[in-house]
Amino acid sequence: MERRQEVSKDFVCDVWKTDRTLPREELVYLRQELQRFRKLDLIQISSFLNNGALFCFDMDSTLIREEVIDELARYAGVYEEVAHVTKEAMEGNLNFQEALQKRCSYLKDLPVSVFDELYFKLHPNHGVPELFRGLKKKNAKTAVFSGGFTDILERFKQEYSIDEVRANYLDRAGDKLLGTVSGTVVDKNIKRDSLLELQSRFQMTKENIVAVGDGANDQLMLEASGIGIGFHAKEGLKSNISNWIDFASMDVLLYLFDE
């Protein structure tokens, strides 16, 4: 076993090499056993990344702690109404697109300037700024695919020098939101398709692509990548993937690179 600690300021990484791929059941069992002693995360990869990888992320509850639509609903004084629609969707009574349109209808007449105010109240998850600085040094390409909104994603793209973003466009007239979304809705299929599009454009091998998300709508994106990781993931995603991070900060993803 080899210890690496040059990347994350808060977490070290022990590399354990084995000549076989462990099935999901065995990984789950190993995690449970290790976590009896301390808070440890376990990730299985077939090989380390080289410089020039592609990292694709979900946004809300992955790169940032908040769900942007919930925060907008608080501003509009319709949080309970929006939360009810979210619950309906999670219970399977509405698909993602229907739920998005219904939730956005409650945002009608909010001033567009709300995004300037809201952006500075969002909190990046622990280790996110350090991760993006590290990825830049590794010449990695970065992308964020979000079921949220372009107004937030464009600001995030500027702040962290992200290469590509995909998000939903909230329609507006003058300085007010209309409560509708136009263009292609970024759902689970669009997230996967966007990853495959960038893989082709950047001429990446699948092994050099990492995808990170927290919810069931990220699963297809994670499956299309070489290394799919749930970050503080919900059970709906965890039950269908092998790799997830429960405790560590986002910058531990830099350990995926060869030294």
PDB file of C-alpha atoms in Angstrom:
ATOM      1  CA  MET A   1       0.000   0.000   0.000  1.00  0.00           C
ATOM      2  CA  GLU A   2       1.289   3.431  -0.955  1.00  0.00           C
ATOM      3  CA  ARG A   3       0.289   6.687   0.769  1.00  0.00           C
ATOM      4  CA  ARG A   4      -0.211   9.915  -1.178  1.00  0.00           C
ATOM      5  CA  GLN A   5      -0.823  13.211   0.596  1.00  0.00           C
ATOM      6  CA  GLU A   6       0.418  15.908  -1.729  1.00  0.00           C
ATOM      7  CA  VAL A   7      -2.966  16.911  -3.169  1.00  0.00           C
ATOM      8  CA  SER A   8      -5.735  17.636  -0.669  1.00  0.00           C
ATOM      9  CA  LYS A   9      -4.899  19.742   2.356  1.00  0.00           C
ATOM     10  CA  ASP A  10      -7.340  17.783   4.533  1.00  0.00           C
ATOM     11  CA  PHE A  11      -7.316  14.220   3.186  1.00  0.00           C
ATOM     12  CA  VAL A  12      -4.632  11.668   2.347  1.00  0.00           C
ATOM     13  CA  CYS A  13      -5.032   8.843  -0.154  1.00  0.00           C
ATOM     14  CA  ASP A  14      -3.881   5.262   0.305  1.00  0.00           C
ATOM     15  CA  VAL A  15      -3.431   3.420  -2.995  1.00  0.00           C
ATOM     16  CA  TRP A  16      -4.115  -0.317  -2.823  1.00  0.00           C
ATOM     17  CA  LYS A  17      -3.253  -2.256  -5.987  1.00  0.00           C
ATOM     18  CA  THR A  18      -5.066  -5.487  -6.816  1.00  0.00           C
ATOM     19  CA  ASP A  19      -5.065  -7.710  -9.882  1.00  0.00           C
ATOM     20  CA  ARG A  20      -8.846  -8.004 -10.100  1.00  0.00           C
ATOM     21  CA  THR A  21     -11.906  -5.776 -10.329  1.00  0.00           C
ATOM     22  CA  LEU A  22     -14.036  -6.012  -7.218  1.00  0.00           C
ATOM     23  CA  PRO A  23     -17.798  -6.427  -7.762  1.00  0.00           C
ATOM     24  CA  ARG A  24     -20.128  -3.795  -6.299  1.00  0.00           C
ATOM     25  CA  GLU A  25     -21.246  -6.054  -3.409  1.00  0.00           C
ATOM     26  CA  GLU A  26     -17.643  -6.512  -2.299  1.00  0.00           C
ATOM     27  CA  LEU A  27     -16.924  -2.779  -2.523  1.00  0.00           C
ATOM     28  CA  VAL A  28     -19.991  -2.010  -0.404  1.00  0.00           C
ATOM     29  CA  TYR A  29     -18.929  -4.599   2.185  1.00  0.00           C
ATOM     30  CA  LEU A  30     -15.355  -3.241   2.270  1.00  0.00           C
ATOM     31  CA  ARG A  31     -16.644   0.308   2.744  1.00  0.00           C
ATOM     32  CA  GLN A  32     -18.824  -0.765   5.653  1.00  0.00           C
ATOM     33  CA  GLU A  33     -15.967  -2.610   7.327  1.00  0.00           C
ATOM     34  CA  LEU A  34     -13.501   0.272   6.904  1.00  0.00           C
ATOM     35  CA  GLN A  35     -16.038   2.798   8.139  1.00  0.00           C
ATOM     36  CA  ARG A  36     -16.395   0.926  11.425  1.00  0.00           C
ATOM     37  CA  PHE A  37     -13.008   2.387  12.356  1.00  0.00           C
ATOM     38  CA  ARG A  38     -13.116   5.859  10.824  1.00  0.00           C
ATOM     39  CA  LYS A  39     -14.785   7.954   8.121  1.00  0.00           C
ATOM     40  CA  LEU A  40     -13.170   6.578   4.978  1.00  0.00           C
ATOM     41  CA  ASP A  41     -14.136   6.711   1.314  1.00  0.00           C
ATOM     42  CA  LEU A  42     -13.237   3.946  -1.124  1.00  0.00           C
ATOM     43  CA  ILE A  43     -13.016   4.414  -4.903  1.00  0.00           C
ATOM     44  CA  GLN A  44     -12.089   1.710  -7.424  1.00  0.00           C
ATOM     45  CA  ILE A  45     -10.415   2.729 -10.709  1.00  0.00           C
ATOM     46  CA  SER A  46      -8.792   0.616 -13.419  1.00  0.00           C
ATOM     47  CA  SER A  47      -6.006   3.136 -14.068  1.00  0.00           C
ATOM     48  CA  PHE A  48      -4.890   6.623 -13.066  1.00  0.00           C
ATOM     49  CA  LEU A  49      -5.649   9.617 -15.279  1.00  0.00           C
ATOM     50  CA  ASN A  50      -3.026  11.311 -17.404  1.00  0.00           C
ATOM     51  CA  ASN A  51      -2.895  15.055 -17.996  1.00  0.00           C
ATOM     52  CA  GLY A  52      -5.602  16.208 -20.368  1.00  0.00           C
ATOM     53  CA  ALA A  53      -8.596  14.452 -18.811  1.00  0.00           C
ATOM     54  CA  LEU A  54     -12.233  15.647 -19.068  1.00  0.00           C
ATOM     55  CA  PHE A  55     -14.230  16.267 -15.871  1.00  0.00           C
ATOM     56  CA  CYS A  56     -18.018  16.636 -16.142  1.00  0.00           C
ATOM     57  CA  PHE A  57     -20.022  17.802 -13.119  1.00  0.00           C
ATOM     58  CA  ASP A  58     -23.568  18.278 -11.979  1.00  0.00           C
ATOM     59  CA  MET A  59     -24.059  21.666 -10.296  1.00  0.00           C
ATOM     60  CA  ASP A  60     -26.685  21.880  -7.535  1.00  0.00           C
ATOM     61  CA  SER A  61     -25.810  19.872  -4.394  1.00  0.00           C
ATOM     62  CA  THR A  62     -22.626  18.695  -6.164  1.00  0.00           C
ATOM     63  CA  LEU A  63     -20.424  21.730  -6.865  1.00  0.00           C
ATOM     64  CA  ILE A  64     -22.550  23.987  -4.681  1.00  0.00           C
ATOM     65  CA  ARG A  65     -24.426  23.164  -1.477  1.00  0.00           C
ATOM     66  CA  GLU A  66     -27.713  24.722  -2.551  1.00  0.00           C
ATOM     67  CA  GLU A  67     -30.488  23.860  -5.019  1.00  0.00           C
ATOM     68  CA  VAL A  68     -30.832  27.109  -6.981  1.00  0.00           C
ATOM     69  CA  ILE A  69     -34.528  26.717  -7.783  1.00  0.00           C
ATOM     70  CA  ASP A  70     -35.265  26.374  -4.055  1.00  0.00           C
ATOM     71  CA  GLU A  71     -33.337  29.573  -3.336  1.00  0.00           C
ATOM     72  CA  LEU A  72     -35.216  31.427  -6.098  1.00  0.00           C
ATOM     73  CA  ALA A  73     -38.496  30.135  -4.655  1.00  0.00           C
ATOM     74  CA  ARG A  74     -37.533  31.562  -1.251  1.00  0.00           C
ATOM     75  CA  TYR A  75     -36.967  34.956  -2.896  1.00  0.00           C
ATOM     76  CA  ALA A  76     -40.368  34.752  -4.564  1.00  0.00           C
ATOM     77  CA  GLY A  77     -42.087  33.619  -1.349  1.00  0.00           C
ATOM     78  CA  VAL A  78     -43.274  30.363  -2.984  1.00  0.00           C
ATOM     79  CA  TYR A  79     -40.910  27.864  -1.391  1.00  0.00           C
ATOM     80  CA  GLU A  80     -43.675  25.542  -0.130  1.00  0.00           C
ATOM     81  CA  GLU A  81     -45.370  25.415  -3.529  1.00  0.00           C
ATOM     82  CA  VAL A  82     -42.122  24.613  -5.337  1.00  0.00           C
ATOM     83  CA  ALA A  83     -41.143  22.016  -2.707  1.00  0.00           C
ATOM     84  CA  HIS A  84     -44.519  20.303  -3.250  1.00  0.00           C
ATOM     85  CA  VAL A  85     -43.813  19.974  -6.998  1.00  0.00           C
ATOM     86  CA  THR A  86     -40.321  18.595  -6.243  1.00  0.00           C
ATOM     87  CA  LYS A  87     -41.891  15.989  -3.935  1.00  0.00           C
ATOM     88  CA  GLU A  88     -44.373  15.015  -6.669  1.00  0.00           C
ATOM     89  CA  ALA A  89     -41.488  14.520  -9.105  1.00  0.00           C
ATOM     90  CA  MET A  90     -39.459  12.438  -6.635  1.00  0.00           C
ATOM     91  CA  GLU A  91     -42.507  10.215  -6.072  1.00  0.00           C
ATOM     92  CA  GLY A  92     -42.643   9.602  -9.820  1.00  0.00           C
ATOM     93  CA  ASN A  93     -45.855  11.543 -10.514  1.00  0.00           C
ATOM     94  CA  LEU A  94     -44.116  14.081 -12.779  1.00  0.00           C
ATOM     95  CA  ASN A  95     -41.160  13.687 -15.113  1.00  0.00           C
ATOM     96  CA  PHE A  96     -38.208  16.085 -14.883  1.00  0.00           C
ATOM     97  CA  GLN A  97     -39.364  18.366 -17.699  1.00  0.00           C
ATOM     98  CA  GLU A  98     -42.920  18.679 -16.361  1.00  0.00           C
ATOM     99  CA  ALA A  99     -41.622  19.348 -12.851  1.00  0.00           C
ATOM    100  CA  LEU A 100     -39.163  21.985 -14.094  1.00  0.00           C
ATOM    101  CA  GLN A 101     -41.805  23.858 -16.087  1.00  0.00           C
ATOM    102  CA  LYS A 102     -44.252  23.712 -13.180  1.00  0.00           C
ATOM    103  CA  ARG A 103     -41.685  24.962 -10.653  1.00  0.00           C
ATOM    104  CA  CYS A 104     -40.512  27.743 -12.961  1.00  0.00           C
ATOM    105  CA  SER A 105     -44.091  28.985 -13.374  1.00  0.00           C
ATOM    106  CA  TYR A 106     -43.944  30.059  -9.708  1.00  0.00           C
ATOM    107  CA  LEU A 107     -40.968  32.332 -10.507  1.00  0.00           C
ATOM    108  CA  LYS A 108     -43.010  34.539 -12.844  1.00  0.00           C
ATOM    109  CA  ASP A 109     -42.359  38.278 -12.362  1.00  0.00           C
ATOM    110  CA  LEU A 110     -39.163  37.832 -10.320  1.00  0.00           C
ATOM    111  CA  PRO A 111     -36.666  40.528 -11.384  1.00  0.00           C
ATOM    112  CA  VAL A 112     -33.745  39.230 -13.472  1.00  0.00           C
ATOM    113  CA  SER A 113     -31.438  41.063 -11.049  1.00  0.00           C
ATOM    114  CA  VAL A 114     -32.238  38.358  -8.457  1.00  0.00           C
ATOM    115  CA  PHE A 115     -29.414  36.278  -9.976  1.00  0.00           C
ATOM    116  CA  ASP A 116     -26.796  38.910  -9.123  1.00  0.00           C
ATOM    117  CA  GLU A 117     -27.911  38.844  -5.511  1.00  0.00           C
ATOM    118  CA  LEU A 118     -28.343  35.074  -5.309  1.00  0.00           C
ATOM    119  CA  TYR A 119     -25.014  34.105  -6.870  1.00  0.00           C
ATOM    120  CA  PHE A 120     -23.035  35.641  -4.017  1.00  0.00           C
ATOM    121  CA  LYS A 121     -25.101  33.711  -1.476  1.00  0.00           C
ATOM    122  CA  LEU A 122     -24.267  30.304  -2.983  1.00  0.00           C
ATOM    123  CA  HIS A 123     -21.596  28.194  -1.265  1.00  0.00           C
ATOM    124  CA  PRO A 124     -19.200  25.947  -3.207  1.00  0.00           C
ATOM    125  CA  ASN A 125     -18.868  22.526  -1.634  1.00  0.00           C
ATOM    126  CA  HIS A 126     -15.705  21.961   0.406  1.00  0.00           C
ATOM    127  CA  GLY A 127     -12.669  21.585  -1.858  1.00  0.00           C
ATOM    128  CA  VAL A 128     -14.300  22.857  -5.071  1.00  0.00           C
ATOM    129  CA  PRO A 129     -12.088  25.967  -5.589  1.00  0.00           C
ATOM    130  CA  GLU A 130      -8.959  23.869  -4.891  1.00  0.00           C
ATOM    131  CA  LEU A 131     -10.148  21.187  -7.323  1.00  0.00           C
ATOM    132  CA  PHE A 132     -10.631  23.609 -10.213  1.00  0.00           C
ATOM    133  CA  ARG A 133      -7.245  25.227  -9.590  1.00  0.00           C
ATOM    134  CA  GLY A 134      -5.659  21.761  -9.612  1.00  0.00           C
ATOM    135  CA  LEU A 135      -7.478  20.669 -12.780  1.00  0.00           C
ATOM    136  CA  LYS A 136      -6.228  23.770 -14.582  1.00  0.00           C
ATOM    137  CA  LYS A 137      -2.634  22.826 -13.671  1.00  0.00           C
ATOM    138  CA  LYS A 138      -3.293  19.322 -15.038  1.00  0.00           C
ATOM    139  CA  ASN A 139      -4.586  20.761 -18.337  1.00  0.00           C
ATOM    140  CA  ALA A 140      -7.905  19.009 -17.762  1.00  0.00           C
ATOM    141  CA  LYS A 141     -11.055  20.104 -19.595  1.00  0.00           C
ATOM    142  CA  THR A 142     -14.010  20.928 -17.347  1.00  0.00           C
ATOM    143  CA  ALA A 143     -17.763  20.964 -17.962  1.00  0.00           C
ATOM    144  CA  VAL A 144     -20.861  21.530 -15.833  1.00  0.00           C
ATOM    145  CA  PHE A 145     -24.260  20.161 -16.895  1.00  0.00           C
ATOM    146  CA  SER A 146     -27.067  21.535 -14.765  1.00  0.00           C
ATOM    147  CA  GLY A 147     -30.824  21.221 -14.493  1.00  0.00           C
ATOM    148  CA  GLY A 148     -30.548  24.769 -13.094  1.00  0.00           C
ATOM    149  CA  PHE A 149     -30.210  28.025 -14.974  1.00  0.00           C
ATOM    150  CA  THR A 150     -27.810  29.691 -17.387  1.00  0.00           C
ATOM    151  CA  ASP A 151     -27.813  32.938 -15.348  1.00  0.00           C
ATOM    152  CA  ILE A 152     -26.030  31.146 -12.493  1.00  0.00           C
ATOM    153  CA  LEU A 153     -23.911  28.812 -14.639  1.00  0.00           C
ATOM    154  CA  GLU A 154     -22.430  31.611 -16.761  1.00  0.00           C
ATOM    155  CA  ARG A 155     -21.236  33.389 -13.619  1.00  0.00           C
ATOM    156  CA  PHE A 156     -19.807  30.123 -12.258  1.00  0.00           C
ATOM    157  CA  LYS A 157     -18.085  29.473 -15.591  1.00  0.00           C
ATOM    158  CA  GLN A 158     -16.362  32.849 -15.400  1.00  0.00           C
ATOM    159  CA  GLU A 159     -15.305  32.485 -11.769  1.00  0.00           C
ATOM    160  CA  TYR A 160     -13.789  29.006 -12.138  1.00  0.00           C
ATOM    161  CA  SER A 161     -12.705  29.137 -15.820  1.00  0.00           C
ATOM    162  CA  ILE A 162     -14.956  26.222 -16.803  1.00  0.00           C
ATOM    163  CA  ASP A 163     -14.648  25.165 -20.457  1.00  0.00           C
ATOM    164  CA  GLU A 164     -18.285  24.223 -21.138  1.00  0.00           C
ATOM    165  CA  VAL A 165     -21.643  24.651 -19.398  1.00  0.00           C
ATOM    166  CA  ARG A 166     -25.140  23.410 -20.189  1.00  0.00           C
ATOM    167  CA  ALA A 167     -28.165  24.705 -18.270  1.00  0.00           C
ATOM    168  CA  ASN A 168     -31.758  25.839 -18.753  1.00  0.00           C
ATOM    169  CA  TYR A 169     -32.720  29.277 -20.047  1.00  0.00           C
ATOM    170  CA  LEU A 170     -35.399  31.160 -18.115  1.00  0.00           C
ATOM    171  CA  ASP A 171     -37.440  33.328 -20.458  1.00  0.00           C
ATOM    172  CA  ARG A 172     -37.708  37.031 -19.677  1.00  0.00           C
ATOM    173  CA  ALA A 173     -39.324  40.214 -20.904  1.00  0.00           C
ATOM    174  CA  GLY A 174     -37.377  43.346 -20.018  1.00  0.00           C
ATOM    175  CA  ASP A 175     -36.192  42.917 -16.456  1.00  0.00           C
ATOM    176  CA  LYS A 176     -38.769  40.312 -15.349  1.00  0.00           C
ATOM    177  CA  LEU A 177     -38.857  36.514 -15.580  1.00  0.00           C
ATOM    178  CA  LEU A 178     -41.795  35.065 -17.490  1.00  0.00           C
ATOM    179  CA  GLY A 179     -41.956  31.814 -15.504  1.00  0.00           C
ATOM    180  CA  THR A 180     -41.170  29.637 -18.531  1.00  0.00           C
ATOM    181  CA  VAL A 181     -38.116  27.794 -19.869  1.00  0.00           C
ATOM    182  CA  SER A 182     -37.182  27.674 -23.540  1.00  0.00           C
ATOM    183  CA  GLY A 183     -34.762  25.605 -25.600  1.00  0.00           C
ATOM    184  CA  THR A 184     -33.468  22.163 -24.762  1.00  0.00           C
ATOM    185  CA  VAL A 185     -34.179  21.153 -21.170  1.00  0.00           C
ATOM    186  CA  VAL A 186     -31.083  19.714 -19.492  1.00  0.00           C
ATOM    187  CA  ASP A 187     -32.300  16.366 -18.159  1.00  0.00           C
ATOM    188  CA  LYS A 188     -30.498  13.053 -17.562  1.00  0.00           C
ATOM    189  CA  ASN A 189     -30.338  12.271 -21.300  1.00  0.00           C
ATOM    190  CA  ILE A 190     -28.929  15.683 -22.233  1.00  0.00           C
ATOM    191  CA  LYS A 191     -26.283  15.361 -19.487  1.00  0.00           C
ATOM    192  CA  ARG A 192     -25.121  12.048 -20.954  1.00  0.00           C
ATOM    193  CA  ASP A 193     -25.307  13.330 -24.551  1.00  0.00           C
ATOM    194  CA  SER A 194     -23.325  16.452 -23.612  1.00  0.00           C
ATOM    195  CA  LEU A 195     -20.569  14.288 -22.119  1.00  0.00           C
ATOM    196  CA  LEU A 196     -20.418  12.156 -25.284  1.00  0.00           C
ATOM    197  CA  GLU A 197     -20.389  15.287 -27.470  1.00  0.00           C
ATOM    198  CA  LEU A 198     -17.408  16.713 -25.562  1.00  0.00           C
ATOM    199  CA  GLN A 199     -15.655  13.343 -25.606  1.00  0.00           C
ATOM    200  CA  SER A 200     -15.853  13.446 -29.394  1.00  0.00           C
ATOM    201  CA  ARG A 201     -14.929  17.127 -29.705  1.00  0.00           C
ATOM    202  CA  PHE A 202     -11.931  16.887 -27.365  1.00  0.00           C
ATOM    203  CA  GLN A 203     -11.005  13.443 -28.751  1.00  0.00           C
ATOM    204  CA  MET A 204     -10.881  11.828 -25.307  1.00  0.00           C
ATOM    205  CA  THR A 205     -10.805   8.146 -24.507  1.00  0.00           C
ATOM    206  CA  LYS A 206     -13.562   7.008 -22.123  1.00  0.00           C
ATOM    207  CA  GLU A 207     -10.915   6.013 -19.528  1.00  0.00           C
ATOM    208  CA  ASN A 208      -9.841   9.662 -19.265  1.00  0.00           C
ATOM    209  CA  ILE A 209     -13.342  11.005 -18.505  1.00  0.00           C
ATOM    210  CA  VAL A 210     -14.618  11.572 -14.967  1.00  0.00           C
ATOM    211  CA  ALA A 211     -18.270  12.373 -14.188  1.00  0.00           C
ATOM    212  CA  VAL A 212     -19.492  13.555 -10.783  1.00  0.00           C
ATOM    213  CA  GLY A 213     -23.048  14.034  -9.530  1.00  0.00           C
ATOM    214  CA  ASP A 214     -25.368  13.509  -6.590  1.00  0.00           C
ATOM    215  CA  GLY A 215     -28.790  12.511  -7.940  1.00  0.00           C
ATOM    216  CA  ALA A 216     -30.564   9.883 -10.027  1.00  0.00           C
ATOM    217  CA  ASN A 217     -30.606  12.254 -13.019  1.00  0.00           C
ATOM    218  CA  ASP A 218     -26.781  12.037 -13.094  1.00  0.00           C
ATOM    219  CA  GLN A 219     -26.657   8.246 -13.446  1.00  0.00           C
ATOM    220  CA  LEU A 220     -26.512   8.077 -17.272  1.00  0.00           C
ATOM    221  CA  MET A 221     -23.707  10.655 -17.305  1.00  0.00           C
ATOM    222  CA  LEU A 222     -21.751   8.637 -14.725  1.00  0.00           C
ATOM    223  CA  GLU A 223     -22.263   5.405 -16.705  1.00  0.00           C
ATOM    224  CA  ALA A 224     -20.989   7.058 -19.909  1.00  0.00           C
ATOM    225  CA  SER A 225     -17.732   8.099 -18.225  1.00  0.00           C
ATOM    226  CA  GLY A 226     -14.638   6.054 -17.458  1.00  0.00           C
ATOM    227  CA  ILE A 227     -14.825   7.015 -13.762  1.00  0.00           C
ATOM    228  CA  GLY A 228     -18.313   7.848 -12.469  1.00  0.00           C
ATOM    229  CA  ILE A 229     -18.468   9.118  -8.881  1.00  0.00           C
ATOM    230  CA  GLY A 230     -21.397  10.030  -6.669  1.00  0.00           C
ATOM    231  CA  PHE A 231     -20.532  12.993  -4.453  1.00  0.00           C
ATOM    232  CA  HIS A 232     -22.533  13.099  -1.212  1.00  0.00           C
ATOM    233  CA  ALA A 233     -24.999  11.142  -3.321  1.00  0.00           C
ATOM    234  CA  LYS A 234     -28.664  10.433  -2.676  1.00  0.00           C
ATOM    235  CA  GLU A 235     -29.780   6.812  -2.298  1.00  0.00           C
ATOM    236  CA  GLY A 236     -31.508   6.835  -5.698  1.00  0.00           C
ATOM    237  CA  LEU A 237     -28.085   7.206  -7.310  1.00  0.00           C
ATOM    238  CA  LYS A 238     -25.989   5.237  -4.807  1.00  0.00           C
ATOM    239  CA  SER A 239     -28.027   2.067  -5.271  1.00  0.00           C
ATOM    240  CA  ASN A 240     -27.051   2.004  -8.972  1.00  0.00           C
ATOM    241  CA  ILE A 241     -23.344   2.916  -8.899  1.00  0.00           C
ATOM    242  CA  SER A 242     -20.140   1.474  -7.408  1.00  0.00           C
ATOM    243  CA  ASN A 243     -18.109   4.590  -6.601  1.00  0.00           C
ATOM    244  CA  TRP A 244     -19.132   7.392  -4.282  1.00  0.00           C
ATOM    245  CA  ILE A 245     -17.653   9.881  -1.822  1.00  0.00           C
ATOM    246  CA  ASP A 246     -19.482  10.374   1.479  1.00  0.00           C
ATOM    247  CA  PHE A 247     -16.917  12.204   3.610  1.00  0.00           C
ATOM    248  CA  ALA A 248     -13.984  13.692   1.689  1.00  0.00           C
ATOM    249  CA  SER A 249     -13.867  17.114   0.052  1.00  0.00           C
ATOM    250  CA  MET A 250     -14.077  17.594  -3.711  1.00  0.00           C
ATOM    251  CA  ASP A 251     -10.339  18.215  -4.152  1.00  0.00           C
ATOM    252  CA  VAL A 252      -9.561  14.534  -3.423  1.00  0.00           C
ATOM    253  CA  LEU A 253     -10.528  13.935  -7.083  1.00  0.00           C
ATOM    254  CA  LEU A 254      -7.030  15.207  -7.896  1.00  0.00           C
ATOM    255  CA  TYR A 255      -5.754  11.895  -6.482  1.00  0.00           C
ATOM    256  CA  LEU A 256      -7.215  10.260  -9.618  1.00  0.00           C
ATOM    257  CA  PHE A 257      -4.236  11.571 -11.587  1.00  0.00           C
ATOM    258  CA  ASP A 258      -1.016   9.654 -11.939  1.00  0.00           C
ATOM    259  CA  GLU A 259       1.685  11.339  -9.861  1.00  0.00           C
TER     260      GLU A 259
END
